[in-house]
Coordinates of C-alpha atoms in Angstrom, one line a residue:
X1 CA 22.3 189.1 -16.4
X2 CA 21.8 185.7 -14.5
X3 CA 24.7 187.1 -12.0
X4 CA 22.6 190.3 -11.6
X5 CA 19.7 188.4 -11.0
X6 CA 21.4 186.3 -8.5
X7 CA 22.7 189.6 -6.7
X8 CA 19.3 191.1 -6.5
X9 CA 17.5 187.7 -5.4
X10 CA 20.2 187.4 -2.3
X11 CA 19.6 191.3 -1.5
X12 CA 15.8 190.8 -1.2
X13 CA 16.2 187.3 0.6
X14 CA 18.5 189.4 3.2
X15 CA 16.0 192.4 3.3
X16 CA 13.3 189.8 4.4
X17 CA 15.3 187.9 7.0
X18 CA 16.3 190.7 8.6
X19 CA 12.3 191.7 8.6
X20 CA 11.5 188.1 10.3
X21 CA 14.8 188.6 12.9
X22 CA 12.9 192.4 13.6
X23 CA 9.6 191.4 14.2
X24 CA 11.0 188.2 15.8
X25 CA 12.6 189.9 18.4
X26 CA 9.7 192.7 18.9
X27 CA 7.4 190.0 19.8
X28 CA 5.1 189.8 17.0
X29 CA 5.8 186.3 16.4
X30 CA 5.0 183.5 19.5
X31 CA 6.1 180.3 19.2
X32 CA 4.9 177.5 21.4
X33 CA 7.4 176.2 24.4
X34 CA 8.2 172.9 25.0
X35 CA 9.3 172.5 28.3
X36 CA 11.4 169.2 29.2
X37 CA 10.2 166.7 31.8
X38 CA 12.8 168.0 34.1
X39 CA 14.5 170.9 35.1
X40 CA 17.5 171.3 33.2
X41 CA 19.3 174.2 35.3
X42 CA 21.9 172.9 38.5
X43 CA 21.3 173.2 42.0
X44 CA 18.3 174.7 44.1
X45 CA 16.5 175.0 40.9
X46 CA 16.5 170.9 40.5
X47 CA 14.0 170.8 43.4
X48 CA 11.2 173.4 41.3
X49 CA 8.2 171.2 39.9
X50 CA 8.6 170.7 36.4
X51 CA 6.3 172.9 34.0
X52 CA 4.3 169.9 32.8
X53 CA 3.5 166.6 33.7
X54 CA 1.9 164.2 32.1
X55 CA -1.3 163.4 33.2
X56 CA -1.9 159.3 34.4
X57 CA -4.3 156.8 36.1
X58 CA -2.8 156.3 39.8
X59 CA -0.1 154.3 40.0
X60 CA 0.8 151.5 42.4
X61 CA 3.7 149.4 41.5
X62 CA 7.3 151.1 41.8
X63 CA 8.7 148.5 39.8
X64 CA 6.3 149.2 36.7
X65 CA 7.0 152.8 36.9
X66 CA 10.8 152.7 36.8
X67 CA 10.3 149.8 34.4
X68 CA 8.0 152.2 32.6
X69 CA 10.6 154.9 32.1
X70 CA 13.2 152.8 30.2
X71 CA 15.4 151.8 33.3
X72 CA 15.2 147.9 32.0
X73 CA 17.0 148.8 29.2
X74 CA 20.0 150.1 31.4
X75 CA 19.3 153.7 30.2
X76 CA 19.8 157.1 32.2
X77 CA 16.4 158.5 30.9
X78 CA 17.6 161.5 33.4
X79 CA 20.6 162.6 32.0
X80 CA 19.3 162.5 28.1
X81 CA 16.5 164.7 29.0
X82 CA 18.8 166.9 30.8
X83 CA 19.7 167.8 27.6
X84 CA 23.2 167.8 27.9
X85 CA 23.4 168.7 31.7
X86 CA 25.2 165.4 33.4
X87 CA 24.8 165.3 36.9
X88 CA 27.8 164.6 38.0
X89 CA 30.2 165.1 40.7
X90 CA 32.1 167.6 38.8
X91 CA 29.0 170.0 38.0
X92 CA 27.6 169.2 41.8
X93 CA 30.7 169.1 44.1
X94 CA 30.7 172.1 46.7
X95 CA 33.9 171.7 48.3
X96 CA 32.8 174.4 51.1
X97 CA 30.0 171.8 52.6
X98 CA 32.0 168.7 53.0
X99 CA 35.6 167.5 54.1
X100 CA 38.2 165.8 51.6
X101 CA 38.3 161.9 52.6
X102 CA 41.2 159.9 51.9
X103 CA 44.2 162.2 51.8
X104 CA 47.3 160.7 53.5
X105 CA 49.6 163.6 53.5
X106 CA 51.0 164.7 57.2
X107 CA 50.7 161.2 59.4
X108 CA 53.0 161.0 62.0
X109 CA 51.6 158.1 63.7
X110 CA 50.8 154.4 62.3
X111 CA 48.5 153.5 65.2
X112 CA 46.0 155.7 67.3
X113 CA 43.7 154.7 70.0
X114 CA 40.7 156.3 71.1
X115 CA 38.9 156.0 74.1
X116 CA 35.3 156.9 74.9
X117 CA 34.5 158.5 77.9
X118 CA 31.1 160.4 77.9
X119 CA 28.2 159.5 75.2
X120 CA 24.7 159.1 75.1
X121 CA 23.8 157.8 71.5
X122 CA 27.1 156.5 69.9
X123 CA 26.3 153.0 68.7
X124 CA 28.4 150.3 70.8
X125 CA 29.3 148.6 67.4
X126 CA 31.2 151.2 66.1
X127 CA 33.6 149.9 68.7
X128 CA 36.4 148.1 66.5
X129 CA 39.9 148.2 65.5
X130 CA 39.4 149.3 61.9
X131 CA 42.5 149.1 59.3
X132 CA 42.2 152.3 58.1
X133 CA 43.9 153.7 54.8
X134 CA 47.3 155.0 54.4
X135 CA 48.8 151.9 56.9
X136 CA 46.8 153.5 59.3
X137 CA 45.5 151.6 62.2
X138 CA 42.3 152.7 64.7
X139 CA 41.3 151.6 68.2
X140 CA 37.7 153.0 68.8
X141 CA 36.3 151.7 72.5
X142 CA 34.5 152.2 75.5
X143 CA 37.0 150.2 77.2
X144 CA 39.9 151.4 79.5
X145 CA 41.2 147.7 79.4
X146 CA 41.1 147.6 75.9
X147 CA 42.6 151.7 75.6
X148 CA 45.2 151.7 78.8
X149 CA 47.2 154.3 77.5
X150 CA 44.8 156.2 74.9
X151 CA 46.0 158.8 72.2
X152 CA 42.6 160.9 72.6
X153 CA 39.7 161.1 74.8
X154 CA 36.4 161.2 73.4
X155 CA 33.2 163.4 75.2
X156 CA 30.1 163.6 73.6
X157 CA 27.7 164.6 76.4
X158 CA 30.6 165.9 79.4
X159 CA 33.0 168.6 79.3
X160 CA 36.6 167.4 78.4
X161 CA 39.0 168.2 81.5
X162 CA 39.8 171.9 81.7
X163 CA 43.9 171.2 81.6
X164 CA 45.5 168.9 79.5
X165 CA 48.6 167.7 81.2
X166 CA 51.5 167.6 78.9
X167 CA 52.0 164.4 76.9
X168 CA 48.6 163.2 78.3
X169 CA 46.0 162.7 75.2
X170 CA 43.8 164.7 73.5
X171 CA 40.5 166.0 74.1
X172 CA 37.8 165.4 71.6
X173 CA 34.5 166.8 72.1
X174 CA 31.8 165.9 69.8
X175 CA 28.1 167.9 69.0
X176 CA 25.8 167.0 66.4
X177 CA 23.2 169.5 67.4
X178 CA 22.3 172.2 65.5
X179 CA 24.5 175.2 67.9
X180 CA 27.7 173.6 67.2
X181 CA 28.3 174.7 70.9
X182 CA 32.5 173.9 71.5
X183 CA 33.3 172.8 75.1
X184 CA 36.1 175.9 75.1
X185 CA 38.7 173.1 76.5
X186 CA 38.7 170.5 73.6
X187 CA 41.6 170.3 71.3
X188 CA 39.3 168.6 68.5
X189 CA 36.1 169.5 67.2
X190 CA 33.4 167.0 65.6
X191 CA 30.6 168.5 64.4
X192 CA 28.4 168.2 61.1
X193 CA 29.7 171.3 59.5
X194 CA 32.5 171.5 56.8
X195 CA 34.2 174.2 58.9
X196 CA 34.8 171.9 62.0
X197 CA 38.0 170.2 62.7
X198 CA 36.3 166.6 61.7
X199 CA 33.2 166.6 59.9
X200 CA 30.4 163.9 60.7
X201 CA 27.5 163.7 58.9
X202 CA 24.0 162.2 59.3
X203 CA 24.2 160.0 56.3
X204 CA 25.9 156.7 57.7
X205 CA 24.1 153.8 58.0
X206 CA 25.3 153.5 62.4
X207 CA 22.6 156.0 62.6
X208 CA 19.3 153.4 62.1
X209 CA 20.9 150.4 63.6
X210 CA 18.4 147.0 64.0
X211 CA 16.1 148.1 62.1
X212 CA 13.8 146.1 59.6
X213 CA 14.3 147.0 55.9
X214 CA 12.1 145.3 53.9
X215 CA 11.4 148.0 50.7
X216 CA 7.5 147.6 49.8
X217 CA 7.2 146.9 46.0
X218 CA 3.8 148.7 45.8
X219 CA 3.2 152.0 47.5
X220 CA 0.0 153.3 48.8
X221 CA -2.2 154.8 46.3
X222 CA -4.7 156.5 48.4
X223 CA -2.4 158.0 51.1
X224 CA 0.0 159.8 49.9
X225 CA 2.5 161.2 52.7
X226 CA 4.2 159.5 55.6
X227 CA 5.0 161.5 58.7
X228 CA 6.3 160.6 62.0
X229 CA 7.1 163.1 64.4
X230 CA 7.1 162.8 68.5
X231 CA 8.8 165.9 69.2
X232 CA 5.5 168.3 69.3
X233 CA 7.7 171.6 68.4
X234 CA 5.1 174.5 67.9
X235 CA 6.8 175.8 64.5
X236 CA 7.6 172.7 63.0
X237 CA 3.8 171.0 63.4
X238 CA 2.1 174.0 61.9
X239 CA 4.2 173.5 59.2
X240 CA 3.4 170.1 59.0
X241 CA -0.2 171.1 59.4
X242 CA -0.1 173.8 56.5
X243 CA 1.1 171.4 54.2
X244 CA -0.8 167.6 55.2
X245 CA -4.4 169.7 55.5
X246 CA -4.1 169.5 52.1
X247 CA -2.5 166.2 50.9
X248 CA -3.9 162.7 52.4
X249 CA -1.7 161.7 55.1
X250 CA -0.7 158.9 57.5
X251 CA 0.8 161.0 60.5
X252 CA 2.4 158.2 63.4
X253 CA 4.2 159.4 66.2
X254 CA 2.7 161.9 69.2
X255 CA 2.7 164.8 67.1
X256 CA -0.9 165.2 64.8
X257 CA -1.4 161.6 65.3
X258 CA -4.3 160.6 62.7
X259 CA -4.0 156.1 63.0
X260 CA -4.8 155.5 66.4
X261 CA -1.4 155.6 68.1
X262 CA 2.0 155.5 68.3
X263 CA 2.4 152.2 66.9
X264 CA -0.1 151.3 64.2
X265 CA 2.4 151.2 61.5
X266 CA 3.0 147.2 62.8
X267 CA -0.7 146.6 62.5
X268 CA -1.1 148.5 59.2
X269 CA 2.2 146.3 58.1
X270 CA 3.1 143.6 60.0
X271 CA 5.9 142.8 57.2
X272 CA 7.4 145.5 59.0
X273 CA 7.9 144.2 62.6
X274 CA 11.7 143.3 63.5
X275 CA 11.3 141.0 66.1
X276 CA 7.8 139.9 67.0
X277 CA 9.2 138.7 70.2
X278 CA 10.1 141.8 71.5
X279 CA 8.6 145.2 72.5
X280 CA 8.0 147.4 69.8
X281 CA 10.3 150.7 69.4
X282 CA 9.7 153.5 67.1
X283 CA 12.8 153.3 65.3
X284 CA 12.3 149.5 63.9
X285 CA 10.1 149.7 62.0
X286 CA 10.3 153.2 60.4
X287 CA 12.0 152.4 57.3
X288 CA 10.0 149.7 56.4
X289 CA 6.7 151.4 56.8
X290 CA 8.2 154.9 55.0
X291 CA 8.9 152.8 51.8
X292 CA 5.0 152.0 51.6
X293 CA 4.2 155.8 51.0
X294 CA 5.0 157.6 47.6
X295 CA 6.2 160.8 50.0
X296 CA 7.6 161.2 53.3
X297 CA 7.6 164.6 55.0
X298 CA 10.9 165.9 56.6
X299 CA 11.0 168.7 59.0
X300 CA 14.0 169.6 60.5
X301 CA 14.1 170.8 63.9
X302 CA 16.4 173.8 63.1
X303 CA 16.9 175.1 59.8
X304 CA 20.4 176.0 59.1
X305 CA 22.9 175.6 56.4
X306 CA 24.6 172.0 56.3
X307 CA 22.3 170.8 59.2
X308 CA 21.3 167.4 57.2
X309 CA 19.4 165.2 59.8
X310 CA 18.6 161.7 59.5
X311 CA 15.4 163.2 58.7
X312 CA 15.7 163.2 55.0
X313 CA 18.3 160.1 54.7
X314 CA 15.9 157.7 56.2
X315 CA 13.1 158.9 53.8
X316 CA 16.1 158.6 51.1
X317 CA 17.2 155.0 52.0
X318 CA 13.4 153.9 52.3
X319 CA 12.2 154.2 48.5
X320 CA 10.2 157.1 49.2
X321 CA 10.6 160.5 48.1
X322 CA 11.5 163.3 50.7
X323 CA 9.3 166.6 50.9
X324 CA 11.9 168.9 52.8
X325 CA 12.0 171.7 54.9
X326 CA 15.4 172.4 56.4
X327 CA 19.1 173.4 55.1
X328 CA 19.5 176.3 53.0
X329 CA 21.9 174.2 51.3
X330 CA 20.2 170.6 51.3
X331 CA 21.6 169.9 47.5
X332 CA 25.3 170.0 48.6
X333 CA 24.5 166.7 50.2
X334 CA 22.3 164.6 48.7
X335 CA 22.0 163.4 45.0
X336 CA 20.4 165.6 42.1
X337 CA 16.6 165.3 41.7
X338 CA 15.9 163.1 44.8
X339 CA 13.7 165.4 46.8
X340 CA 11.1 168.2 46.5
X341 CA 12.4 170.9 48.5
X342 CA 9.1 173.0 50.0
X343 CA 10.8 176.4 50.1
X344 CA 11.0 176.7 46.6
X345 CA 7.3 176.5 46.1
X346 CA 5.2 180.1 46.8
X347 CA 2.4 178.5 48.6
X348 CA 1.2 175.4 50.6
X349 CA -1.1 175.0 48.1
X350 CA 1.4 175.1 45.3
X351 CA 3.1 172.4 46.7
X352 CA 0.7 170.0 47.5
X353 CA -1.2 170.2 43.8
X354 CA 2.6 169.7 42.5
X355 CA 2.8 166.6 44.6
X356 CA -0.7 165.1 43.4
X357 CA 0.2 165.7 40.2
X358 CA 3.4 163.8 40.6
X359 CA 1.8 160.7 42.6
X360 CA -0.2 160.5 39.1
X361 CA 2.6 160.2 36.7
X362 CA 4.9 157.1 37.1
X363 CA 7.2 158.1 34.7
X364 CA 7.7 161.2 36.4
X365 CA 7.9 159.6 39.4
X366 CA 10.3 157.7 38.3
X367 CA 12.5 160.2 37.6
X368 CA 13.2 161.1 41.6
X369 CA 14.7 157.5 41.7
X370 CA 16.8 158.1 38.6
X371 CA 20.1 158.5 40.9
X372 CA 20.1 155.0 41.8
X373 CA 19.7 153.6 39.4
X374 CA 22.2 154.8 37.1
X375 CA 24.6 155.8 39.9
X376 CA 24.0 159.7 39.6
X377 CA 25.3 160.1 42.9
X378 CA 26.1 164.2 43.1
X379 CA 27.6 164.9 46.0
X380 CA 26.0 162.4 48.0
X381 CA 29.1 159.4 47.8
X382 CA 30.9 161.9 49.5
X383 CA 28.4 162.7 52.5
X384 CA 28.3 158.9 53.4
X385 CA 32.0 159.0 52.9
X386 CA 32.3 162.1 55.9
X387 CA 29.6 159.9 57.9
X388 CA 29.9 158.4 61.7
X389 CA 29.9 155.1 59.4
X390 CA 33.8 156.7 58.6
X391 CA 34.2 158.8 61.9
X392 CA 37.0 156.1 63.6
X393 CA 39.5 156.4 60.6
X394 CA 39.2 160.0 60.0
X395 CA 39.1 160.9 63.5
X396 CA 42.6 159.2 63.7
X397 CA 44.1 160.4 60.8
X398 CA 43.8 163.8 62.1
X399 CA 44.9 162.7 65.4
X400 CA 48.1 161.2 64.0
X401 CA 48.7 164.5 61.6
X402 CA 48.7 166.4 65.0
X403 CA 51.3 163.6 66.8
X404 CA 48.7 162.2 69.0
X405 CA 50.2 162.6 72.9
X406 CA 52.9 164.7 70.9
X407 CA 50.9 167.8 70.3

């Protein structure tokens, strides 16, 4: 009797489950949903605003607010509330945006020299004779005393000779500009794109030379976005305009100048001037005065996929965090939840109440800094790692796979 009991109290406890799992799945029920502080799906979607955020008074302090979201403790508040997503290389490395660095299969050559002949904006220090890896050494100058008898020829503003006589050296011809646009006559390509014979990004550090880095501890609390922009390009300031109508601003630079010039930033901050000695240039200071604003607005000029500028890596290296317009693929480059990417909002308006909200919550904040912090790097170690900083050595490697004078 007890068994039959038992059989019919386990058929009429299935009968009603499978009534709950019915009108479960028809809707009937609603449960609340809880939405984590971050996103929690890879990629693109890293750069959508989060569902909620909590609301705070105005913060100032950086420190407090990354102090505020457990950092002190040495925690990755990030990656627990990922919920079991890590952000790490091997989840976020896209092998089709950036070149391998460090393979030392194929040299035929333990020293190559390089010799620059036509530039306009490659820094004079990255002249050296670097020890590269693999036993490799690298002459990189400007000098034909120095490079007599050079392996390779360098142009980055003049056509390479049409003829290459034979054992004479190579012809390199580097563009960093958005076209890609190959002399026709070089026998090495350096461009910014995976696809190129040597890939040079805009991460390195040789790209802001002399300039003042002093990181402000607090940031502004009543102006919200930094923008600088001299290049007046019709498409790219109504963009700017669209978006900074809406959100308070400090706009320096020719373009939608709203401080009084070119060069208030070193009256609003004089912490930020490099040499006080000296005539002011617009690149000294830029860092130093970005890391005093919550946001800084990045524009590229062109947007196409793997075109990175320095745009976005100053804004990066300042403390601030980017609001980007450009590459369709900006995540293969930089690290996971660093910037708010402005195409993946529907509206202007969207955007800019997304970042209010966000200037209101430290912790939330917080989390945009999360990658340094606890080294959640992405793919972005290896952007620096295919940077001019590393040009010289890889440059030379692939010269000495193809024999150098030899080819």
């Amino acid at each position: 009797m007890l068994c039959k009991r038992s059989l019919n109290t386990v058929i009429v406890a299935s009968m009603m489950g499978l009534a709950l799992l019915i009108l479960f799945f028809s809707g009937f029920f609603e449960f609340p949903y809880t939405a984590p502080t971050i996103p929690t799906v890879l990629g693109d979607n890293l750069a959508k605003p989060t569902s909620q955020i909590n609301k705070s008074d105005p913060f100032k302090d950086f420190v407090e607010g990354i102090q505020e979201m457990g950092f002190s403790n040495g925690l990755c508040p990030v990656q627990e509330k990922a919920q079991g997503i890590v952000f790490g290389e091997e989840l976020l490395c896209f092998l089709s945006a950036l070149q391998s660095v460090g393979d030392c299969g194929g040299l035929k050559m333990g020293h190559v020299s390089v010799l620059v002949k036509g530039w306009t904006w490659i820094p004079d220090n990255l002249e050296n004779l670097y020890s590269c890896g693999c036993g490799l050494s690298c002459l990189w100058t400007k000098s034909g005393v120095l490079a007599d008898d050079p392996d390779a020829l360098l142009f980055e503003t003049t056509t390479p000779p049409m003829v290459r006589r034979k054992g004479g050296p190579l012809r390199v011809y580097m563009d960093l500009e958005p076209g890609r646009k190959r002399s026709g006559v070089e026998d090495i390509f350096i461009s910014y794109h995976a696809g190129d014979d040597v890939q040079s990004t805009y991460a390195g550090a040789l790209f802001h030379n002399n300039r003042n880095y002093h990181v402000s501890p607090s940031k502004n609390n009543k102006t919200l976005v930094y923008w600088s922009s001299s290049r007046c390009l019709p498409d790219r300031n109504q963009l700017a305009s669209e978006l900074l109508n809406l959100l308070p601003h400090h706009s320096f630079g020719k373009c939608m100048n709203n401080v009084g010039g070119p060069d208030m930033a070193l009256v609003m901050y004089p912490e930020c001037a490099n040499d006080v000695n000296a005539a002011p240039k617009w690149w000294d200071h830029l860092h130093c005065a970005m890391s005093h604003y919550k946001f800084v607005l990045a524009i590229e000029n062109t947007m196409t996929e793997s075109y990175v500028t320095e745009k976005l890596f100053y804004a990066l290296d300042s403390g601030a965090v980017p609001i980007y317009f450009g590459a369709p693929n900006v995540w293969d480059f930089i690290p996971p939840h660093s910037i708010i990417d402005g195409t993946k909002f529907s509206s202007m308006a969207e955007l800019a109440s997304y970042v209010k909200s966000l200037a209101n919550d430290p912790v939330a904040y917080a989390e945009y800094h999360a990658w340094r912090r606890c080294g959640v790097m992405g793919n972005y170690g290896k952007t620096r790692a295919a940077s001019l900083d590393t040009l010289p050595c890889r440059l030379c490697e692939f010269i000495s796979r193809k024999g150098g004078r030899n080819a």
